[in-house]
mmCIF file of C-alpha atoms in Angstrom:
data_model
loop_
_atom_site.group_PDB
_atom_site.id
_atom_site.type_symbol
_atom_site.label_atom_id
_atom_site.label_comp_id
_atom_site.label_asym_id
_atom_site.label_seq_id
_atom_site.Cartn_x
_atom_site.Cartn_y
_atom_site.Cartn_z
ATOM 1 C CA UNK N 1 175.271 112.798 172.232
ATOM 2 C CA UNK N 2 176.176 109.118 172.444
ATOM 3 C CA UNK N 3 175.030 107.386 175.625
ATOM 4 C CA UNK N 4 177.116 104.752 177.390
ATOM 5 C CA UNK N 5 175.603 102.109 179.657
ATOM 6 C CA UNK N 6 177.194 101.512 183.032
ATOM 7 C CA UNK N 7 178.301 97.906 182.651
ATOM 8 C CA UNK N 8 180.676 96.562 185.305
ATOM 9 C CA UNK N 9 182.911 93.580 185.832
ATOM 10 C CA UNK N 10 183.304 92.352 189.377
ATOM 11 C CA UNK N 11 185.570 89.818 191.057
ATOM 12 C CA UNK N 12 183.482 87.521 193.245
ATOM 13 C CA UNK N 13 183.974 85.053 196.086
ATOM 14 C CA UNK N 14 181.248 82.409 196.336
ATOM 15 C CA UNK N 15 180.231 79.975 199.048
ATOM 16 C CA UNK N 16 178.151 77.608 196.911
ATOM 17 C CA UNK N 17 176.623 75.652 199.766
ATOM 18 C CA UNK N 18 174.113 72.822 199.931
ATOM 19 C CA UNK N 19 171.654 74.933 201.908
ATOM 20 C CA UNK N 20 172.663 78.545 201.157
ATOM 21 C CA UNK N 21 174.663 80.425 198.540
ATOM 22 C CA UNK N 22 176.596 83.482 199.709
ATOM 23 C CA UNK N 23 178.395 85.871 197.383
ATOM 24 C CA UNK N 24 181.110 88.358 198.311
ATOM 25 C CA UNK N 25 181.919 91.160 195.854
ATOM 26 C CA UNK N 26 185.419 92.627 195.893
ATOM 27 C CA UNK N 27 185.342 96.004 197.608
ATOM 28 C CA UNK N 28 181.725 95.640 198.785
ATOM 29 C CA UNK N 29 181.634 92.608 201.104
ATOM 30 C CA UNK N 30 178.811 90.043 201.309
ATOM 31 C CA UNK N 31 176.141 91.122 198.822
ATOM 32 C CA UNK N 32 173.945 88.007 198.641
ATOM 33 C CA UNK N 33 172.801 85.349 201.107
ATOM 34 C CA UNK N 34 169.959 83.167 199.809
ATOM 35 C CA UNK N 35 168.896 79.498 199.874
ATOM 36 C CA UNK N 36 170.417 77.235 197.203
ATOM 37 C CA UNK N 37 166.971 76.336 195.880
ATOM 38 C CA UNK N 38 165.669 76.474 192.311
ATOM 39 C CA UNK N 39 162.129 76.158 190.960
ATOM 40 C CA UNK N 40 162.007 75.194 187.288
ATOM 41 C CA UNK N 41 159.500 74.130 184.637
ATOM 42 C CA UNK N 42 159.612 70.343 184.196
ATOM 43 C CA UNK N 43 158.812 70.586 180.477
ATOM 44 C CA UNK N 44 161.215 73.317 179.352
ATOM 45 C CA UNK N 45 163.818 73.151 182.192
ATOM 46 C CA UNK N 46 163.509 76.931 182.355
ATOM 47 C CA UNK N 47 164.192 78.430 185.786
ATOM 48 C CA UNK N 48 161.083 79.996 187.324
ATOM 49 C CA UNK N 49 162.490 81.180 190.668
ATOM 50 C CA UNK N 50 165.652 80.970 192.780
ATOM 51 C CA UNK N 51 166.693 81.640 196.367
ATOM 52 C CA UNK N 52 164.133 83.025 198.803
ATOM 53 C CA UNK N 53 161.387 83.067 196.192
ATOM 54 C CA UNK N 54 161.960 79.393 195.340
ATOM 55 C CA UNK N 55 162.082 78.471 199.043
ATOM 56 C CA UNK N 56 158.558 79.841 199.473
ATOM 57 C CA UNK N 57 157.465 77.409 196.738
ATOM 58 C CA UNK N 58 159.100 74.369 198.383
ATOM 59 C CA UNK N 59 156.475 71.657 198.806
ATOM 60 C CA UNK N 60 153.745 73.870 197.348
ATOM 61 C CA UNK N 61 154.209 73.582 193.573
ATOM 62 C CA UNK N 62 151.921 71.993 190.978
ATOM 63 C CA UNK N 63 153.002 69.115 188.740
ATOM 64 C CA UNK N 64 154.595 71.309 186.043
ATOM 65 C CA UNK N 65 156.942 73.071 188.479
ATOM 66 C CA UNK N 66 159.701 71.236 190.332
ATOM 67 C CA UNK N 67 161.616 72.706 193.259
ATOM 68 C CA UNK N 68 165.066 71.254 193.966
ATOM 69 C CA UNK N 69 168.429 71.900 195.509
ATOM 70 C CA UNK N 70 171.018 71.538 192.728
ATOM 71 C CA UNK N 71 173.710 71.040 195.390
ATOM 72 C CA UNK N 72 173.984 67.799 197.343
ATOM 73 C CA UNK N 73 176.540 66.979 200.025
ATOM 74 C CA UNK N 74 178.411 70.186 199.227
ATOM 75 C CA UNK N 75 178.891 69.425 195.528
ATOM 76 C CA UNK N 76 176.879 69.942 192.343
ATOM 77 C CA UNK N 77 174.220 67.279 191.757
ATOM 78 C CA UNK N 78 172.485 68.918 188.769
ATOM 79 C CA UNK N 79 175.046 70.729 186.612
ATOM 80 C CA UNK N 80 172.601 72.546 184.293
ATOM 81 C CA UNK N 81 170.363 73.852 187.078
ATOM 82 C CA UNK N 82 173.333 74.798 189.296
ATOM 83 C CA UNK N 83 174.870 76.785 186.453
ATOM 84 C CA UNK N 84 171.564 78.587 185.843
ATOM 85 C CA UNK N 85 171.168 79.289 189.567
ATOM 86 C CA UNK N 86 174.665 80.746 189.768
ATOM 87 C CA UNK N 87 174.074 82.943 186.734
ATOM 88 C CA UNK N 88 170.752 84.220 188.145
ATOM 89 C CA UNK N 89 172.281 84.948 191.558
ATOM 90 C CA UNK N 90 175.025 86.980 189.882
ATOM 91 C CA UNK N 91 172.391 88.950 187.945
ATOM 92 C CA UNK N 92 170.658 89.737 191.253
ATOM 93 C CA UNK N 93 173.786 91.458 192.531
ATOM 94 C CA UNK N 94 173.988 93.897 189.655
ATOM 95 C CA UNK N 95 171.690 94.065 186.629
ATOM 96 C CA UNK N 96 174.448 95.455 184.383
ATOM 97 C CA UNK N 97 176.972 92.768 185.246
ATOM 98 C CA UNK N 98 179.475 91.496 182.697
ATOM 99 C CA UNK N 99 181.333 88.182 183.061
ATOM 100 C CA UNK N 100 183.652 88.285 186.061
ATOM 101 C CA UNK N 101 187.387 88.130 185.538
ATOM 102 C CA UNK N 102 187.978 86.186 188.750
ATOM 103 C CA UNK N 103 185.803 83.981 190.929
ATOM 104 C CA UNK N 104 187.005 82.171 194.059
ATOM 105 C CA UNK N 105 184.724 79.298 195.104
ATOM 106 C CA UNK N 106 184.999 77.180 198.235
ATOM 107 C CA UNK N 107 184.462 73.406 198.139
ATOM 108 C CA UNK N 108 184.381 70.694 200.852
ATOM 109 C CA UNK N 109 187.844 69.435 201.753
ATOM 110 C CA UNK N 110 186.984 65.865 200.768
ATOM 111 C CA UNK N 111 185.843 66.496 197.182
ATOM 112 C CA UNK N 112 187.266 64.461 194.309
ATOM 113 C CA UNK N 113 189.065 65.905 191.284
ATOM 114 C CA UNK N 114 185.942 65.239 189.192
ATOM 115 C CA UNK N 115 183.790 67.205 191.657
ATOM 116 C CA UNK N 116 186.313 70.072 191.622
ATOM 117 C CA UNK N 117 186.166 70.158 187.845
ATOM 118 C CA UNK N 118 182.357 70.240 187.904
ATOM 119 C CA UNK N 119 182.369 73.286 190.200
ATOM 120 C CA UNK N 120 185.035 75.005 188.102
ATOM 121 C CA UNK N 121 183.215 74.316 184.825
ATOM 122 C CA UNK N 122 179.942 75.587 186.270
ATOM 123 C CA UNK N 123 181.573 78.906 187.222
ATOM 124 C CA UNK N 124 183.238 79.212 183.811
ATOM 125 C CA UNK N 125 179.938 78.587 182.005
ATOM 126 C CA UNK N 126 178.363 81.262 184.200
ATOM 127 C CA UNK N 127 180.907 83.724 182.765
ATOM 128 C CA UNK N 128 184.078 83.577 184.890
ATOM 129 C CA UNK N 129 187.443 84.023 183.158
ATOM 130 C CA UNK N 130 189.577 82.738 186.056
ATOM 131 C CA UNK N 131 188.316 80.287 188.680
ATOM 132 C CA UNK N 132 190.114 79.479 191.929
ATOM 133 C CA UNK N 133 189.052 76.831 194.448
ATOM 134 C CA UNK N 134 189.643 76.803 198.198
ATOM 135 C CA UNK N 135 188.788 74.189 200.834
ATOM 136 C CA UNK N 136 185.893 75.233 203.076
ATOM 137 C CA UNK N 137 187.669 74.703 206.439
ATOM 138 C CA UNK N 138 190.620 76.779 205.198
ATOM 139 C CA UNK N 139 188.266 79.560 204.066
ATOM 140 C CA UNK N 140 186.421 79.374 207.398
ATOM 141 C CA UNK N 141 189.698 79.667 209.327
ATOM 142 C CA UNK N 142 190.688 82.756 207.336
ATOM 143 C CA UNK N 143 187.180 84.175 207.800
ATOM 144 C CA UNK N 144 187.339 84.002 211.598
ATOM 145 C CA UNK N 145 190.766 85.660 211.686
ATOM 146 C CA UNK N 146 193.089 82.693 212.213
ATOM 147 C CA UNK N 147 196.623 83.271 210.874
ATOM 148 C CA UNK N 148 196.721 80.173 208.696
ATOM 149 C CA UNK N 149 200.295 80.819 207.513
ATOM 150 C CA UNK N 150 201.737 80.706 211.049
ATOM 151 C CA UNK N 151 203.775 77.667 212.226
ATOM 152 C CA UNK N 152 201.052 76.878 214.753
ATOM 153 C CA UNK N 153 198.336 74.233 214.628
ATOM 154 C CA UNK N 154 194.668 75.229 214.550
ATOM 155 C CA UNK N 155 191.609 72.983 214.417
ATOM 156 C CA UNK N 156 188.418 74.110 212.741
ATOM 157 C CA UNK N 157 185.070 72.349 212.298
ATOM 158 C CA UNK N 158 182.707 73.661 209.617
ATOM 159 C CA UNK N 159 179.219 72.132 209.817
ATOM 160 C CA UNK N 160 177.155 73.106 206.791
ATOM 161 C CA UNK N 161 174.041 71.738 205.141
ATOM 162 C CA UNK N 162 175.566 68.773 203.308
ATOM 163 C CA UNK N 163 178.990 68.170 204.834
ATOM 164 C CA UNK N 164 180.924 68.494 208.064
ATOM 165 C CA UNK N 165 184.538 69.457 207.350
ATOM 166 C CA UNK N 166 187.061 68.958 210.126
ATOM 167 C CA UNK N 167 190.602 70.164 209.516
ATOM 168 C CA UNK N 168 193.852 70.801 211.343
ATOM 169 C CA UNK N 169 195.649 73.729 209.704
ATOM 170 C CA UNK N 170 199.245 74.983 209.900
ATOM 171 C CA UNK N 171 201.636 76.851 207.568
ATOM 172 C CA UNK N 172 198.941 77.585 204.946
ATOM 173 C CA UNK N 173 198.133 73.899 204.545
ATOM 174 C CA UNK N 174 195.810 71.222 205.859
ATOM 175 C CA UNK N 175 197.806 68.853 208.060
ATOM 176 C CA UNK N 176 194.943 66.458 208.699
ATOM 177 C CA UNK N 177 191.321 66.435 207.591
ATOM 178 C CA UNK N 178 188.083 64.514 207.761
ATOM 179 C CA UNK N 179 185.086 65.361 205.576
ATOM 180 C CA UNK N 180 181.852 63.474 206.218
ATOM 181 C CA UNK N 181 178.573 63.882 204.376
ATOM 182 C CA UNK N 182 176.618 64.225 207.593
ATOM 183 C CA UNK N 183 175.432 67.718 208.522
ATOM 184 C CA UNK N 184 172.291 69.877 208.673
ATOM 185 C CA UNK N 185 170.350 67.992 205.987
ATOM 186 C CA UNK N 186 170.955 64.661 207.721
ATOM 187 C CA UNK N 187 169.610 66.119 210.972
ATOM 188 C CA UNK N 188 166.474 67.240 209.106
ATOM 189 C CA UNK N 189 166.007 63.745 207.654
ATOM 190 C CA UNK N 190 166.296 62.228 211.129
ATOM 191 C CA UNK N 191 163.577 64.575 212.383
ATOM 192 C CA UNK N 192 161.300 63.659 209.427
ATOM 193 C CA UNK N 193 161.831 59.932 210.119
ATOM 194 C CA UNK N 194 161.204 60.440 213.838
ATOM 195 C CA UNK N 195 157.738 61.859 213.174
ATOM 196 C CA UNK N 196 156.958 59.053 210.727
ATOM 197 C CA UNK N 197 157.928 56.392 213.241
ATOM 198 C CA UNK N 198 156.603 57.894 216.465
ATOM 199 C CA UNK N 199 153.630 59.997 215.383
ATOM 200 C CA UNK N 200 152.562 58.328 212.088
ATOM 201 C CA UNK N 201 152.943 61.816 210.662
ATOM 202 C CA UNK N 202 154.584 63.121 207.509
ATOM 203 C CA UNK N 203 156.293 66.516 207.682
ATOM 204 C CA UNK N 204 158.202 68.460 205.010
ATOM 205 C CA UNK N 205 161.812 69.618 204.832
ATOM 206 C CA UNK N 206 160.920 73.202 205.768
ATOM 207 C CA UNK N 207 159.042 72.035 208.858
ATOM 208 C CA UNK N 208 161.941 69.802 209.904
ATOM 209 C CA UNK N 209 164.328 72.754 209.521
ATOM 210 C CA UNK N 210 162.045 74.946 211.644
ATOM 211 C CA UNK N 211 161.905 72.277 214.353
ATOM 212 C CA UNK N 212 165.704 71.887 214.358
ATOM 213 C CA UNK N 213 166.294 75.624 214.623
ATOM 214 C CA UNK N 214 163.437 76.186 217.068
ATOM 215 C CA UNK N 215 164.008 73.466 219.678
ATOM 216 C CA UNK N 216 166.950 71.352 218.460
ATOM 217 C CA UNK N 217 169.684 70.629 221.000
ATOM 218 C CA UNK N 218 172.420 68.065 221.668
ATOM 219 C CA UNK N 219 172.628 68.532 225.450
ATOM 220 C CA UNK N 220 169.866 68.554 228.094
ATOM 221 C CA UNK N 221 168.370 72.031 228.572
ATOM 222 C CA UNK N 222 167.566 73.666 231.901
ATOM 223 C CA UNK N 223 164.030 74.038 230.623
ATOM 224 C CA UNK N 224 162.966 71.797 227.751
ATOM 225 C CA UNK N 225 161.303 73.563 224.821
ATOM 226 C CA UNK N 226 158.154 72.643 222.894
ATOM 227 C CA UNK N 227 156.890 73.401 219.393
ATOM 228 C CA UNK N 228 153.653 72.916 217.482
ATOM 229 C CA UNK N 229 154.160 70.695 214.452
ATOM 230 C CA UNK N 230 151.818 70.499 211.460
ATOM 231 C CA UNK N 231 151.843 67.657 208.956
ATOM 232 C CA UNK N 232 149.786 64.882 207.368
ATOM 233 C CA UNK N 233 148.503 61.842 209.246
ATOM 234 C CA UNK N 234 149.855 58.708 207.530
ATOM 235 C CA UNK N 235 146.932 56.574 208.750
ATOM 236 C CA UNK N 236 143.904 58.551 207.561
ATOM 237 C CA UNK N 237 145.658 61.043 205.249
ATOM 238 C CA UNK N 238 144.215 64.197 206.797
ATOM 239 C CA UNK N 239 146.184 67.205 208.163
ATOM 240 C CA UNK N 240 147.333 66.842 211.762
ATOM 241 C CA UNK N 241 148.818 68.963 214.554
ATOM 242 C CA UNK N 242 150.940 67.669 217.414
ATOM 243 C CA UNK N 243 153.298 69.043 220.070
ATOM 244 C CA UNK N 244 156.941 67.953 220.168
ATOM 245 C CA UNK N 245 159.566 68.740 222.793
ATOM 246 C CA UNK N 246 163.311 69.290 222.642
ATOM 247 C CA UNK N 247 164.107 66.019 224.477
ATOM 248 C CA UNK N 248 162.452 64.032 221.662
ATOM 249 C CA UNK N 249 164.271 65.955 218.948
ATOM 250 C CA UNK N 250 167.571 65.543 220.803
ATOM 251 C CA UNK N 251 167.067 61.767 220.752
ATOM 252 C CA UNK N 252 166.063 61.885 217.070
ATOM 253 C CA UNK N 253 169.291 63.607 215.957
ATOM 254 C CA UNK N 254 171.649 61.809 218.346
ATOM 255 C CA UNK N 255 172.995 59.291 215.802
ATOM 256 C CA UNK N 256 174.327 61.820 213.239
ATOM 257 C CA UNK N 257 175.675 63.989 216.081
ATOM 258 C CA UNK N 258 177.547 60.956 217.432
ATOM 259 C CA UNK N 259 178.976 60.305 213.950
ATOM 260 C CA UNK N 260 180.292 63.882 213.894
ATOM 261 C CA UNK N 261 181.860 63.339 217.350
ATOM 262 C CA UNK N 262 183.606 60.182 216.133
ATOM 263 C CA UNK N 263 184.976 62.043 213.097
ATOM 264 C CA UNK N 264 186.347 64.773 215.389
ATOM 265 C CA UNK N 265 188.068 62.185 217.605
ATOM 266 C CA UNK N 266 189.484 60.387 214.554
ATOM 267 C CA UNK N 267 190.976 63.647 213.288
ATOM 268 C CA UNK N 268 192.542 64.333 216.674
ATOM 269 C CA UNK N 269 193.997 60.807 216.828
ATOM 270 C CA UNK N 270 195.798 61.375 213.507
ATOM 271 C CA UNK N 271 197.178 64.778 214.482
ATOM 272 C CA UNK N 272 200.976 65.055 215.092
ATOM 273 C CA UNK N 273 201.830 65.552 218.795
ATOM 274 C CA UNK N 274 203.309 69.060 218.450
ATOM 275 C CA UNK N 275 200.203 70.308 216.669
ATOM 276 C CA UNK N 276 197.995 68.474 219.173
ATOM 277 C CA UNK N 277 199.700 70.530 221.893
ATOM 278 C CA UNK N 278 198.849 73.720 219.966
ATOM 279 C CA UNK N 279 195.177 72.666 219.757
ATOM 280 C CA UNK N 280 195.177 72.030 223.502
ATOM 281 C CA UNK N 281 196.275 75.659 223.998
ATOM 282 C CA UNK N 282 194.210 77.286 221.241
ATOM 283 C CA UNK N 283 191.096 75.108 221.243
ATOM 284 C CA UNK N 284 188.664 74.153 218.481
ATOM 285 C CA UNK N 285 186.748 76.713 216.394
ATOM 286 C CA UNK N 286 183.203 75.939 215.209
ATOM 287 C CA UNK N 287 181.765 77.552 212.069
ATOM 288 C CA UNK N 288 178.808 76.964 209.739
ATOM 289 C CA UNK N 289 175.095 76.807 210.497
ATOM 290 C CA UNK N 290 175.535 73.658 212.603
ATOM 291 C CA UNK N 291 177.647 75.644 215.071
ATOM 292 C CA UNK N 292 174.414 77.337 216.218
ATOM 293 C CA UNK N 293 172.836 74.064 217.382
ATOM 294 C CA UNK N 294 172.193 74.365 221.110
ATOM 295 C CA UNK N 295 174.822 72.669 223.262
ATOM 296 C CA UNK N 296 177.026 71.430 220.421
ATOM 297 C CA UNK N 297 180.101 73.284 221.689
ATOM 298 C CA UNK N 298 179.490 71.886 225.189
ATOM 299 C CA UNK N 299 179.127 68.327 223.832
ATOM 300 C CA UNK N 300 182.417 68.561 221.921
ATOM 301 C CA UNK N 301 184.088 70.070 224.998
ATOM 302 C CA UNK N 302 182.899 67.158 227.180
ATOM 303 C CA UNK N 303 183.970 64.446 224.704
ATOM 304 C CA UNK N 304 187.400 65.884 223.830
ATOM 305 C CA UNK N 305 188.398 67.806 226.996
ATOM 306 C CA UNK N 306 189.461 70.696 224.736
ATOM 307 C CA UNK N 307 188.384 74.361 224.681
ATOM 308 C CA UNK N 308 185.668 74.901 222.046
ATOM 309 C CA UNK N 309 184.622 78.274 220.614
ATOM 310 C CA UNK N 310 181.758 79.248 218.327
ATOM 311 C CA UNK N 311 182.859 81.781 215.712
ATOM 312 C CA UNK N 312 181.237 85.185 215.556
ATOM 313 C CA UNK N 313 178.612 85.050 212.786
ATOM 314 C CA UNK N 314 179.450 81.401 211.942
ATOM 315 C CA UNK N 315 177.055 81.327 208.953
ATOM 316 C CA UNK N 316 179.178 83.775 206.935
ATOM 317 C CA UNK N 317 182.653 82.671 208.105
ATOM 318 C CA UNK N 318 183.381 80.685 204.932
ATOM 319 C CA UNK N 319 182.344 83.402 202.469
ATOM 320 C CA UNK N 320 184.174 86.077 204.469
ATOM 321 C CA UNK N 321 187.336 83.988 204.329
ATOM 322 C CA UNK N 322 186.866 83.336 200.609
ATOM 323 C CA UNK N 323 186.429 87.098 200.200
ATOM 324 C CA UNK N 324 189.722 87.789 201.987
ATOM 325 C CA UNK N 325 191.452 85.387 199.617
ATOM 326 C CA UNK N 326 189.868 87.188 196.649
ATOM 327 C CA UNK N 327 191.053 90.568 197.968
ATOM 328 C CA UNK N 328 194.644 89.310 198.280
ATOM 329 C CA UNK N 329 195.271 86.372 195.952
ATOM 330 C CA UNK N 330 199.053 86.715 196.160
ATOM 331 C CA UNK N 331 199.132 86.485 199.940
ATOM 332 C CA UNK N 332 196.869 83.444 200.027
ATOM 333 C CA UNK N 333 198.158 81.682 196.885
ATOM 334 C CA UNK N 334 199.393 78.737 198.972
ATOM 335 C CA UNK N 335 195.938 77.981 200.359
ATOM 336 C CA UNK N 336 194.273 77.633 196.938
ATOM 337 C CA UNK N 337 193.597 74.157 195.629
ATOM 338 C CA UNK N 338 195.516 73.150 192.537
ATOM 339 C CA UNK N 339 193.493 73.627 189.366
ATOM 340 C CA UNK N 340 194.454 70.270 187.944
ATOM 341 C CA UNK N 341 192.674 69.449 184.677
ATOM 342 C CA UNK N 342 191.653 65.836 184.107
#
C-alpha cells in the first residue's frame, strides 16, 4: 500500500521584530514567540542556532561562531541571515511544512520602499507565494480590538525593540504618524554606557536587558528597587559585582524616554482638531514591550493630560492584529500597505 506523508501548507502572520519574532498560524493562533537572534559559523555562514537557543549563546561564543540580530531598527540588516532565520522559524512550527501561500508581515510605519521590498523579498525567498505588508501601529490597533475602519480617531503607541511607532488612525488609514528609531535597544545601550561611565564596568546586552526589566522605571517609585550587576572591571580587567538601584537606571534612560515624549507631542500637534477631540475622549493605547516599563503610562499621562491605557498582553498585540488581518484579508484590505515594486 502506498504511503502518503502529511505535508501541509499554512498561511502565516509574522511580527518580524528587532528583539522578538512572533508567528501566527491561520486557525491556530500564535505558535511561536522567540528572540530574533541567530548564531552562525563565521567561515561557512551556516546557521548553528536560532531563537532561544541562540540567545543562550549571546556573548559566550568562541571565535568561529558569531551571534547577531539580523534585524536592526525594525528592518532587515542582514538579508541572508534574516532569510535563513525566517525559514528555520517556520520549520520549527511544523516539520512537514510546505511553502506558504500567504504571509502577512508587519513593518514599522516609517520604513522606506527599499526596506519594504527587502522584507517582502526575504519572505518570498523563504517560500511565500503571496506577501502582504501592514504597518505595525495599525496591526497593534487591530490586535487590541480597536475598530480601525470607524470614522473616529484613535492614537496608538507601539514601543518595540528597535522603533517606537506613534500613529493616529481613522477610517482604516493612518492620519498622522511618527516613527523614531529609539526604543528598547536604545534603553539597553544607555544602561551599558551608564555602567561604563559611573562604575568603570563593562556589561553585556543580556545583562542590560535584565536590569531594564528588573528595576527600570521612568517615574519615581514608592520604594526604589536594587539589583546585583555582574560585569568586567575596565580598570584591572577582572570580573566585578556591584549593586545598582532604580533611581540610577531611571536617570540613565531619561534621554531616550524624553525623545519618545517629544515625538508623542509632535504627533499630537499635527493631528486635526476633530480627531484630537476623539483622542481626548478615547485616550492613548500603549503596546509593545516598552509599554511594560514601570511608570511609562503615568509619564505620558502627566505630559499630555490625556488618558493612557496599557493594552492587555502588549507584547503580542502586533502579531494578534496581523493574524486578524490574515484571517480576513478582504475586510482589512484597506489597511495593507501597497506592494509597490521598485
